[in-house]
Amino acid sequence: MRIGILGPEGTFSETAALLWLKRMETGNIEEVERQYYETIFDVSESLLRKDVNYGIVPIENSLEGSVGETLDLLLNENREGGMRIVGEILVPITICLLSKGTFTQIRTLASHPHALAQCKYFIRSRLQITGVKVKSVDSTAGAARLAQEDESIAALASAEAAKKYGLSILTENVQDQESVTRFIVLSSAGSRTQPTGRDKTSVIIYLKSDRPGALYDVLGEFAQRGVNLTKIESRPSKRALGDYMFHIDCEGHVEEDEIKEVLEAVERKVAMLKILGSYPRAISF
Amino acid sequence: MRIGILGPEGTFSETAALLWLKRMETGNIEEVERQYYETIFDVSESLLRKDVNYGIVPIENSLEGSVGETLDLLLNENREGGMRIVGEILVPITICLLSKGTFTQIRTLASHPHALAQCKYFIRSRLQITGVKVKSVDSTAGAARLAQEDESIAALASAEAAKKYGLSILTENVQDQESVTRFIVLSSAGSRTQPTGRDKTSVIIYLKSDRPGALYDVLGEFAQRGVNLTKIESRPSKRALGDYMFHIDCEGHVEEDEIKEVLEAVERKVAMLKILGSYPRAISF
């Protein structure tokens, strides 16, 4: 078995992969080959080429909102034998200040823009007042790699990254607020999950028109059957301003009668319904 | 009159400001003092300090989706005498490749991440194959400023920026797809706009519970009265994963009876209703 992960090593995506492998009870985790990719797009391409059996990518963070690249990928990937969501993982994000040197040596702080945004207060109150410069890089692990090369560079990254890159944890838990990132596990379209009684189904819909009440009508199909929505998120259709696709997650499995009924009714009312998959709900923290 | 604009000079925010001033028929546009700020937050702070009478910030792009910083600001700013949306402007985004040198001299391409995302195809097919490096910077105008200093740096920015920074337009319209950015005009909470018959009202709601159908119920208040929604967008509440605020725009003015009725009914059903303002709808392209 091989899994594709948004890299480099030591990002929260790797934490997600390890949590998922543990839950799947795949036996010896060390025997699962982990491939790291630079972009979310590259993870999905490797899955479609069958270089990996599973792909793990972030989809939303409780503070920052959705990862647009992942939502667009789920919408646009329509090749035959495409892909399906077969799992989800929730990872609590704890960000640390890492460096090879000491606090007073820091001249530059590097991290991913999301991590920088999540530690605004810490950065302003502890680092910027001493003249430290802030630098955006592609990933938290990429920041750790920079810090490995230069004692004057500190990184905001995971405790995992400190181990991988031989850095000291100068301060733990520097984020302004607790947050959780939700990752999804992708597999080829052929793979199906069995209902467990605690599942979630993800779909995308595109409404027929923007007449008053079109969305209202569709949500009614869920509400009237008492099916709980765990997420509804609009995403620009990229056709015109104010024209949206809706990403909807609901409780239940697509092979259960109630969900089947809802989706059949929804399909009759919309211009497009894309079922992304049904999968066991992650345990939340 | 003074207006605060997300700077630096030569960004699309300035184009928006000029379009709005023209529409407002404020007389000599050159007499309106334009103040440029580094962040969206700084624009709103200057408005709250009464340094400026109006603030102009981007809120959404038809390809990239919403500007999270602006949505969060509209939600969180609750100081007395706070702010209100009094106008909107639509700006078609045409991105150009700018440089002081020639095409073959380009070694680095700089721009704002949104502009880089919007020109992916051009960058891959024309620049990256010749080994050009890509660099993210804070704004398209910031990229133009870098290009002014070094002939080996090219910027993706507006034609306006070419003029301001003395650069040549090497290629026009390099974006993969046409797009439009919507800007809003903010003013102090005291300022009200008169109904024009072609208005829009923006609100934020927070539902009482995530019971099945809570959102459905609220949308029903609009649908039953035939009030058209022009936008509905979820935004993480920052309390827990899957917990959302909804930003809703509808047609009509808050001083019209129909809209008043809808909002009174909505208010009884939600934990929070925040009215952001009513304002004339922008003419779309």
Coordinates of C-alpha atoms in Angstrom, one line a residue:
Chain A
M1 CA 0.0 0.0 0.0
R2 CA 1.2 3.5 -0.9
I3 CA -0.3 6.8 0.2
G4 CA 0.3 10.3 -1.3
I5 CA 0.6 13.1 1.2
L6 CA 0.8 16.9 0.8
G7 CA 4.4 17.3 1.7
P8 CA 7.1 18.0 2.7
E9 CA 7.6 15.6 5.7
G10 CA 6.6 17.0 9.0
T11 CA 3.6 19.0 8.0
F12 CA 0.2 18.4 9.6
S13 CA -0.8 16.3 6.6
E14 CA 1.7 13.7 7.7
T15 CA 0.1 13.8 11.2
A16 CA -3.2 13.2 9.5
A17 CA -1.9 10.3 7.5
L18 CA -0.4 8.6 10.7
L19 CA -3.8 9.1 12.5
W20 CA -5.7 7.5 9.7
L21 CA -3.3 4.5 9.3
K22 CA -3.6 3.9 13.0
R23 CA -7.4 3.9 12.8
M24 CA -7.5 1.7 9.7
E25 CA -5.4 -0.9 11.6
T26 CA -3.3 -1.6 8.5
G27 CA -0.8 -3.5 10.6
N28 CA 2.7 -2.2 10.6
I29 CA 2.4 1.5 9.8
E30 CA 6.1 1.6 8.9
E31 CA 5.5 -0.7 6.0
V32 CA 3.1 1.7 4.3
E33 CA 5.0 3.7 1.8
R34 CA 4.5 7.5 2.2
Q35 CA 5.0 9.6 -0.9
Y36 CA 5.2 13.4 -0.5
Y37 CA 4.0 15.8 -3.1
E38 CA 4.4 19.6 -3.4
T39 CA 0.8 20.5 -4.2
I40 CA -2.7 19.3 -3.6
F41 CA -3.0 18.9 -7.4
D42 CA 0.1 16.7 -7.5
V43 CA -1.4 14.4 -4.8
S44 CA -4.6 13.9 -6.9
E45 CA -2.6 13.4 -10.1
S46 CA -0.6 10.6 -8.5
L47 CA -3.8 9.0 -7.4
L48 CA -5.3 9.1 -10.9
R49 CA -2.0 7.7 -12.3
K50 CA -2.4 4.9 -9.7
D51 CA 1.1 5.7 -8.3
V52 CA -0.6 5.7 -4.9
N53 CA -3.7 3.9 -3.5
Y54 CA -4.8 6.8 -1.3
G55 CA -4.3 10.6 -1.2
I56 CA -4.5 12.7 1.9
V57 CA -5.2 16.5 1.6
P58 CA -6.5 19.2 3.9
I59 CA -10.0 20.5 3.1
E60 CA -10.9 23.0 5.9
N61 CA -9.6 24.6 9.1
S62 CA -11.9 25.8 11.8
L63 CA -10.3 29.2 11.8
E64 CA -9.2 29.8 8.2
G65 CA -12.1 28.1 6.4
S66 CA -11.9 25.9 3.4
V67 CA -8.9 25.1 1.2
G68 CA -10.1 26.4 -2.1
E69 CA -7.7 24.2 -4.1
T70 CA -9.2 21.0 -2.6
L71 CA -12.8 22.1 -3.2
D72 CA -12.1 23.0 -6.8
L73 CA -10.3 19.7 -7.4
L74 CA -13.3 17.8 -6.1
L75 CA -15.5 19.7 -8.5
N76 CA -13.3 19.6 -11.6
E77 CA -11.9 16.1 -11.5
N78 CA -14.3 14.2 -13.7
R79 CA -12.0 11.8 -15.6
E80 CA -13.2 8.2 -15.8
G81 CA -12.1 6.1 -12.9
G82 CA -11.7 9.5 -11.1
M83 CA -11.7 9.7 -7.3
R84 CA -13.9 9.5 -4.3
I85 CA -13.7 10.5 -0.6
V86 CA -13.3 7.4 1.5
G87 CA -12.4 9.0 4.9
E88 CA -11.8 12.1 7.0
I89 CA -9.4 12.9 9.8
L90 CA -9.5 15.8 12.3
V91 CA -6.1 17.1 13.4
P92 CA -5.8 19.7 16.2
I93 CA -3.3 22.3 15.1
T94 CA -0.7 23.2 17.7
I95 CA 2.0 25.5 16.4
C96 CA 5.4 25.9 17.9
L97 CA 8.2 28.4 17.5
L98 CA 11.2 26.4 16.2
S99 CA 14.9 27.4 15.7
K100 CA 18.4 26.1 15.8
G101 CA 19.5 29.1 17.8
T102 CA 18.1 31.1 20.7
F103 CA 15.2 33.5 20.9
T104 CA 17.4 36.6 20.8
Q105 CA 19.2 35.4 17.6
I106 CA 15.9 35.5 15.6
R107 CA 15.9 38.0 12.7
T108 CA 13.5 36.4 10.4
L109 CA 10.3 34.4 11.1
A110 CA 9.2 32.0 8.3
S111 CA 5.9 30.0 7.9
H112 CA 3.0 29.2 5.7
P113 CA 0.5 32.2 5.4
H114 CA -2.2 30.2 7.3
A115 CA 0.1 29.6 10.3
L116 CA 1.3 33.2 10.2
A117 CA -2.4 34.3 10.3
Q118 CA -3.1 31.9 13.2
C119 CA -0.3 33.4 15.3
K120 CA -0.8 37.1 14.6
Y121 CA -0.9 38.1 18.3
F122 CA 2.2 36.2 19.2
I123 CA 4.1 37.6 16.2
R124 CA 3.1 41.2 16.9
S125 CA 3.6 41.1 20.7
R126 CA 6.8 39.0 20.9
L127 CA 8.6 39.1 17.6
Q128 CA 7.8 42.2 15.5
I129 CA 8.4 44.6 18.4
T130 CA 12.1 43.4 18.3
G131 CA 12.3 44.1 14.6
V132 CA 11.9 40.5 13.4
K133 CA 10.9 40.2 9.7
V134 CA 8.1 37.9 8.6
K135 CA 8.4 35.7 5.5
S136 CA 5.7 33.6 3.8
V137 CA 6.8 30.2 2.5
D138 CA 5.0 27.3 0.9
S139 CA 4.6 25.1 4.0
T140 CA 5.3 25.0 7.7
A141 CA 7.8 22.2 7.0
G142 CA 9.5 24.3 4.3
A143 CA 9.9 27.0 7.0
A144 CA 11.5 24.4 9.3
R145 CA 13.9 23.5 6.6
L146 CA 15.0 27.1 6.2
A147 CA 15.5 27.4 10.0
Q148 CA 17.7 24.3 9.8
E149 CA 20.1 26.2 7.6
D150 CA 20.3 29.4 9.5
E151 CA 20.3 30.2 13.2
S152 CA 18.8 33.7 12.6
I153 CA 15.7 32.1 11.0
A154 CA 12.8 30.8 13.2
A155 CA 9.9 28.8 11.9
L156 CA 6.3 28.4 13.0
A157 CA 5.6 24.7 12.5
S158 CA 4.6 21.5 14.2
A159 CA 6.4 19.7 17.0
E160 CA 6.8 16.9 14.5
A161 CA 8.8 19.2 12.3
A162 CA 11.2 20.1 15.2
K163 CA 12.1 16.4 15.3
K164 CA 12.6 16.0 11.6
Y165 CA 14.7 19.0 11.1
G166 CA 16.7 18.9 14.3
L167 CA 15.3 22.2 15.7
S168 CA 14.6 23.2 19.3
I169 CA 11.0 24.1 20.4
L170 CA 11.5 27.7 21.8
T171 CA 7.8 28.2 22.6
E172 CA 4.9 25.7 22.3
N173 CA 1.3 26.5 21.4
V174 CA 1.8 30.0 20.0
Q175 CA -1.5 30.1 18.0
D176 CA -4.0 32.8 19.0
Q177 CA -6.8 30.3 19.2
E178 CA -7.2 26.5 19.2
S179 CA -8.0 25.2 15.8
V180 CA -8.7 21.9 14.0
T181 CA -7.9 21.0 10.4
R182 CA -10.1 18.5 8.6
F183 CA -8.3 16.3 6.1
I184 CA -10.0 14.0 3.5
V185 CA -8.7 10.6 2.3
L186 CA -9.2 10.2 -1.5
S187 CA -9.2 6.9 -3.4
S188 CA -10.0 5.8 -6.9
A189 CA -13.7 6.0 -7.9
G190 CA -14.1 2.2 -7.8
S191 CA -13.5 1.9 -4.1
R192 CA -16.6 2.0 -1.9
T193 CA -16.9 2.1 1.8
Q194 CA -19.5 0.0 3.7
P195 CA -22.1 1.8 5.9
T196 CA -21.0 1.9 9.5
G197 CA -24.0 3.7 11.0
R198 CA -21.9 6.7 11.7
D199 CA -21.2 8.0 8.3
K200 CA -21.2 11.2 6.3
T201 CA -21.9 11.9 2.6
S202 CA -20.3 14.7 0.6
V203 CA -21.9 16.2 -2.5
I204 CA -21.6 19.2 -4.7
I205 CA -24.7 20.8 -6.3
Y206 CA -25.2 23.5 -8.9
L207 CA -28.6 25.1 -9.0
K208 CA -30.7 25.4 -12.1
S209 CA -31.3 29.1 -11.7
D210 CA -30.8 31.9 -9.2
R211 CA -34.6 32.4 -8.9
P212 CA -35.7 33.2 -5.3
G213 CA -35.9 30.0 -3.3
A214 CA -33.8 27.6 -5.5
L215 CA -31.4 26.8 -2.7
Y216 CA -34.3 26.8 -0.2
D217 CA -36.1 24.1 -2.3
V218 CA -33.1 21.9 -2.3
L219 CA -32.4 22.2 1.4
G220 CA -36.0 21.3 2.0
E221 CA -35.3 17.8 0.6
F222 CA -32.9 17.2 3.5
A223 CA -34.9 19.0 6.2
Q224 CA -38.2 17.3 5.4
R225 CA -36.5 13.9 6.0
G226 CA -34.7 15.1 9.1
V227 CA -31.3 14.6 7.5
N228 CA -28.7 16.8 9.3
L229 CA -26.4 18.9 7.3
T230 CA -22.9 19.1 8.8
K231 CA -21.6 21.6 6.3
I232 CA -22.9 23.8 3.6
E233 CA -20.4 26.0 1.8
S234 CA -20.7 28.1 -1.3
R235 CA -17.9 28.3 -3.7
P236 CA -17.7 30.5 -6.8
S237 CA -18.8 28.6 -10.0
K238 CA -16.2 30.7 -11.9
R239 CA -18.8 31.5 -14.4
A240 CA -20.0 34.8 -13.0
L241 CA -19.9 36.9 -9.8
G242 CA -22.6 35.7 -7.4
D243 CA -22.9 32.3 -9.2
Y244 CA -22.1 29.5 -6.8
M245 CA -21.6 25.8 -6.4
F246 CA -22.6 24.4 -3.0
H247 CA -20.6 21.9 -1.2
I248 CA -22.9 20.0 1.2
D249 CA -22.0 17.3 3.7
C250 CA -24.9 15.4 5.4
E251 CA -25.1 12.6 8.0
G252 CA -25.7 9.2 6.6
H253 CA -24.4 6.8 3.9
V254 CA -25.3 6.9 0.2
E255 CA -26.3 3.2 0.4
E256 CA -28.9 3.9 3.1
D257 CA -32.5 4.3 1.8
E258 CA -33.1 7.7 3.4
I259 CA -30.0 9.3 1.8
K260 CA -30.7 7.6 -1.5
E261 CA -34.2 9.2 -1.5
V262 CA -32.9 12.6 -0.6
L263 CA -30.3 12.6 -3.3
E264 CA -32.7 11.3 -5.9
A265 CA -35.1 14.2 -5.0
V266 CA -32.3 16.7 -5.1
E267 CA -31.0 15.5 -8.4
R268 CA -34.4 16.3 -10.0
K269 CA -34.2 19.9 -8.8
V270 CA -30.6 20.9 -9.7
A271 CA -28.6 21.4 -12.8
M272 CA -25.8 19.2 -11.4
L273 CA -25.4 16.8 -8.5
K274 CA -21.9 15.2 -7.9
I275 CA -21.6 12.6 -5.2
L276 CA -18.1 12.8 -3.8
G277 CA -18.4 9.8 -1.4
S278 CA -19.7 8.3 1.8
Y279 CA -17.3 7.6 4.7
P280 CA -17.1 7.1 8.4
R281 CA -17.3 10.3 10.4
A282 CA -14.1 11.2 12.2
I283 CA -14.1 11.4 16.0
S284 CA -13.9 15.0 17.0
F285 CA -11.8 16.4 19.8
Chain B
M1 CA -13.6 64.4 1.5
R2 CA -11.0 61.8 2.0
I3 CA -11.1 58.1 1.1
G4 CA -9.1 55.2 2.4
I5 CA -7.9 52.6 -0.2
L6 CA -6.2 49.3 0.1
G7 CA -2.8 50.3 -1.4
P8 CA -0.3 50.8 -2.8
E9 CA -1.2 53.1 -5.7
G10 CA -2.0 51.4 -8.9
T11 CA -3.8 48.3 -7.5
F12 CA -7.3 47.4 -8.6
S13 CA -8.6 49.0 -5.4
E14 CA -7.6 52.4 -6.9
T15 CA -9.5 51.6 -10.1
A16 CA -12.5 50.8 -7.9
A17 CA -12.2 54.1 -6.1
L18 CA -12.0 56.1 -9.3
L19 CA -15.1 54.3 -10.7
W20 CA -17.0 55.0 -7.5
L21 CA -16.1 58.7 -7.4
K22 CA -17.2 59.1 -11.0
R23 CA -20.5 57.4 -10.3
M24 CA -21.1 59.6 -7.2
E25 CA -20.5 62.8 -9.3
T26 CA -18.5 64.3 -6.5
G27 CA -17.3 67.1 -8.8
N28 CA -13.6 67.3 -9.3
I29 CA -12.2 63.8 -8.6
E30 CA -8.7 65.2 -8.2
E31 CA -9.8 67.2 -5.2
V32 CA -10.8 64.0 -3.3
E33 CA -7.8 63.0 -1.1
R34 CA -6.8 59.4 -1.5
Q35 CA -5.1 57.7 1.4
Y36 CA -3.4 54.3 0.8
Y37 CA -3.2 51.6 3.5
E38 CA -1.2 48.4 3.6
T39 CA -4.0 46.1 4.9
I40 CA -7.7 45.9 4.8
F41 CA -7.6 46.2 8.6
D42 CA -5.8 49.5 8.4
V43 CA -8.4 50.9 6.0
S44 CA -11.2 50.1 8.5
E45 CA -9.2 51.5 11.4
S46 CA -8.6 54.8 9.6
L47 CA -12.4 54.9 9.0
L48 CA -13.2 54.3 12.7
R49 CA -10.6 57.0 13.7
K50 CA -12.4 59.3 11.3
D51 CA -9.2 59.9 9.3
V52 CA -11.2 59.2 6.2
N53 CA -14.9 59.5 5.3
Y54 CA -15.0 56.3 3.2
G55 CA -13.0 53.1 2.9
I56 CA -12.8 50.9 -0.2
V57 CA -11.8 47.3 0.1
P58 CA -12.2 44.1 -2.0
I59 CA -14.8 41.6 -0.9
E60 CA -14.9 38.9 -3.6
N61 CA -13.6 37.8 -6.9
S62 CA -15.6 35.7 -9.4
L63 CA -12.8 33.2 -9.7
E64 CA -11.0 33.2 -6.3
G65 CA -14.1 33.6 -4.1
S66 CA -14.4 35.8 -1.0
V67 CA -11.7 37.9 0.7
G68 CA -11.8 36.3 4.2
E69 CA -10.2 39.3 5.9
T70 CA -13.0 41.6 4.7
L71 CA -15.8 39.1 5.7
D72 CA -14.2 38.7 9.2
L73 CA -13.9 42.5 9.6
L74 CA -17.6 43.0 8.7
L75 CA -18.5 40.4 11.4
N76 CA -16.1 41.5 14.1
E77 CA -16.3 45.3 14.0
N78 CA -18.9 46.1 16.6
R79 CA -17.6 49.3 18.2
E80 CA -20.0 52.1 18.7
G81 CA -20.2 54.3 15.7
G82 CA -18.8 51.4 13.8
M83 CA -19.3 51.0 10.0
R84 CA -21.7 50.3 7.3
I85 CA -21.6 49.3 3.7
V86 CA -22.8 52.2 1.6
G87 CA -21.8 51.1 -1.9
E88 CA -20.4 48.4 -4.2
I89 CA -18.2 48.6 -7.3
L90 CA -17.5 45.8 -9.8
V91 CA -14.0 46.0 -11.5
P92 CA -13.1 43.7 -14.4
I93 CA -9.6 42.3 -13.7
T94 CA -7.3 42.5 -16.7
I95 CA -3.8 41.4 -15.8
C96 CA -0.7 42.4 -17.7
L97 CA 2.9 41.2 -17.7
L98 CA 5.0 44.3 -16.9
S99 CA 8.8 44.9 -16.9
K100 CA 11.4 47.5 -17.4
G101 CA 13.4 45.1 -19.6
T102 CA 12.5 42.7 -22.4
F103 CA 10.8 39.3 -22.2
T104 CA 14.1 37.4 -22.5
Q105 CA 15.6 39.3 -19.6
I106 CA 13.0 37.9 -17.1
R107 CA 14.4 35.7 -14.4
T108 CA 11.8 36.3 -11.6
L109 CA 8.0 36.8 -11.9
A110 CA 6.4 38.6 -8.9
S111 CA 2.8 39.2 -8.0
H112 CA 0.0 38.8 -5.4
P113 CA -0.9 35.1 -4.9
H114 CA -4.4 35.7 -6.4
A115 CA -3.0 37.2 -9.6
L116 CA -0.5 34.3 -9.8
A117 CA -3.4 31.8 -9.4
Q118 CA -5.4 33.6 -12.1
C119 CA -2.5 33.4 -14.6
K120 CA -1.4 29.8 -14.0
Y121 CA -1.6 28.7 -17.6
F122 CA 0.3 31.7 -18.9
I123 CA 3.0 31.2 -16.2
R124 CA 3.5 27.5 -16.9
S125 CA 3.4 27.7 -20.7
R126 CA 5.4 30.9 -21.2
L127 CA 7.6 31.6 -18.2
Q128 CA 8.3 28.5 -16.2
I129 CA 9.5 26.5 -19.2
T130 CA 12.3 29.0 -19.5
G131 CA 13.2 28.6 -15.9
V132 CA 11.7 31.8 -14.5
K133 CA 11.1 31.7 -10.7
V134 CA 7.8 32.8 -9.2
K135 CA 7.6 35.0 -6.1
S136 CA 4.6 35.9 -4.0
V137 CA 4.3 39.4 -2.8
D138 CA 1.7 41.5 -0.9
S139 CA 0.1 43.2 -3.8
T140 CA 0.2 43.5 -7.6
A141 CA 1.4 47.1 -7.2
G142 CA 4.2 45.9 -4.8
A143 CA 5.3 43.5 -7.6
A144 CA 5.4 46.4 -10.0
R145 CA 7.5 48.4 -7.6
L146 CA 10.0 45.5 -7.5
A147 CA 10.1 45.3 -11.3
Q148 CA 10.9 49.0 -11.3
E149 CA 14.1 48.3 -9.5
D150 CA 15.4 45.4 -11.5
E151 CA 15.1 44.5 -15.2
S152 CA 15.2 40.8 -14.5
I153 CA 12.0 41.0 -12.5
A154 CA 8.6 41.1 -14.2
A155 CA 5.3 41.7 -12.5
L156 CA 1.7 40.6 -13.1
A157 CA -0.3 43.8 -12.4
S158 CA -2.8 46.2 -13.9
A159 CA -2.2 48.5 -16.9
E160 CA -2.6 51.3 -14.3
A161 CA 0.5 50.0 -12.5
A162 CA 2.6 50.1 -15.7
K163 CA 1.9 53.9 -15.9
K164 CA 2.6 54.5 -12.2
Y165 CA 5.9 52.6 -12.1
G166 CA 7.2 53.4 -15.5
L167 CA 7.1 49.8 -16.8
S168 CA 6.3 48.5 -20.3
I169 CA 3.3 46.2 -20.9
L170 CA 5.0 43.1 -22.4
T171 CA 1.7 41.2 -22.8
E172 CA -1.8 42.2 -22.1
N173 CA -4.7 40.1 -20.7
V174 CA -2.6 37.2 -19.5
Q175 CA -5.3 35.8 -17.1
D176 CA -6.5 32.3 -17.8
Q177 CA -10.2 33.4 -17.5
E178 CA -12.0 36.7 -17.3
S179 CA -12.8 37.7 -13.8
V180 CA -14.5 40.5 -11.9
T181 CA -13.7 41.8 -8.4
R182 CA -16.4 43.2 -6.2
F183 CA -15.4 46.1 -3.9
I184 CA -17.4 47.6 -1.1
V185 CA -17.5 51.1 0.1
L186 CA -17.6 51.5 3.9
S187 CA -18.6 54.5 5.9
S188 CA -19.4 55.3 9.5
A189 CA -22.5 53.7 10.9
G190 CA -24.4 57.0 11.0
S191 CA -24.4 57.3 7.3
R192 CA -27.5 56.0 5.6
T193 CA -28.3 55.6 1.9
Q194 CA -31.7 56.4 0.4
P195 CA -33.6 53.7 -1.4
T196 CA -33.2 53.9 -5.2
G197 CA -35.4 51.0 -6.3
R198 CA -32.3 49.1 -7.4
D199 CA -30.7 48.3 -4.0
K200 CA -29.1 45.4 -2.2
T201 CA -29.0 44.7 1.5
S202 CA -26.1 42.7 3.2
V203 CA -26.5 40.9 6.5
I204 CA -24.7 38.3 8.6
I205 CA -26.7 35.6 10.5
Y206 CA -25.6 33.1 13.1
L207 CA -28.0 30.2 13.5
K208 CA -29.4 29.1 16.9
S209 CA -28.4 25.5 16.5
D210 CA -27.3 23.1 13.9
R211 CA -30.5 21.1 14.1
P212 CA -31.7 19.8 10.7
G213 CA -33.4 22.6 8.8
A214 CA -32.2 25.7 10.7
L215 CA -30.8 27.3 7.7
Y216 CA -33.7 26.1 5.6
D217 CA -36.2 27.8 8.0
V218 CA -34.3 31.2 7.7
L219 CA -34.1 31.0 3.9
G220 CA -37.8 30.4 3.8
E221 CA -38.4 33.9 5.2
F222 CA -36.8 35.3 2.0
A223 CA -38.3 32.7 -0.4
Q224 CA -41.9 33.1 0.9
R225 CA -41.8 36.8 0.2
G226 CA -40.1 36.4 -3.2
V227 CA -37.0 38.3 -2.1
N228 CA -34.1 37.2 -4.3
L229 CA -30.8 36.3 -2.7
T230 CA -27.8 37.5 -4.7
K231 CA -25.3 35.8 -2.4
I232 CA -25.2 33.3 0.4
E233 CA -21.8 32.4 1.7
S234 CA -20.8 30.4 4.7
R235 CA -17.8 31.5 6.8
P236 CA -16.3 29.5 9.7
S237 CA -17.6 31.0 13.0
K238 CA -14.1 30.2 14.5
R239 CA -15.9 28.5 17.4
A240 CA -15.8 24.9 16.1
L241 CA -15.3 23.0 12.8
G242 CA -18.6 22.9 10.8
D243 CA -20.0 25.9 12.7
Y244 CA -20.7 28.7 10.3
M245 CA -21.8 32.3 10.0
F246 CA -23.8 33.0 6.9
H247 CA -23.2 36.2 4.8
I248 CA -26.4 36.9 2.9
D249 CA -27.0 39.6 0.3
C250 CA -30.6 40.1 -1.0
E251 CA -32.3 42.5 -3.4
G252 CA -34.0 45.5 -1.8
H253 CA -33.4 48.2 0.8
V254 CA -33.7 47.9 4.5
E255 CA -36.1 50.9 4.6
E256 CA -38.6 49.1 2.3
D257 CA -41.5 47.3 4.1
E258 CA -40.8 43.9 2.4
I259 CA -37.2 43.8 3.5
K260 CA -38.0 45.1 7.0
E261 CA -40.6 42.3 7.4
V262 CA -38.1 39.6 6.2
L263 CA -35.4 40.8 8.5
E264 CA -37.8 41.0 11.5
A265 CA -38.9 37.4 10.9
V266 CA -35.3 36.3 10.4
E267 CA -34.2 38.0 13.6
R268 CA -36.7 35.9 15.6
K269 CA -35.2 32.7 14.3
V270 CA -31.5 33.3 14.6
A271 CA -29.0 33.7 17.5
M272 CA -27.6 36.8 15.7
L273 CA -28.6 39.1 12.9
K274 CA -26.2 41.9 11.9
I275 CA -27.3 44.3 9.2
L276 CA -24.3 45.5 7.3
G277 CA -26.1 48.1 5.1
S278 CA -28.3 48.8 2.1
Y279 CA -26.8 50.4 -1.0
P280 CA -27.4 50.8 -4.8
R281 CA -26.5 47.7 -6.8
A282 CA -23.5 48.1 -9.1
I283 CA -24.0 47.9 -12.8
S284 CA -22.5 44.6 -13.9
F285 CA -20.3 44.1 -17.0

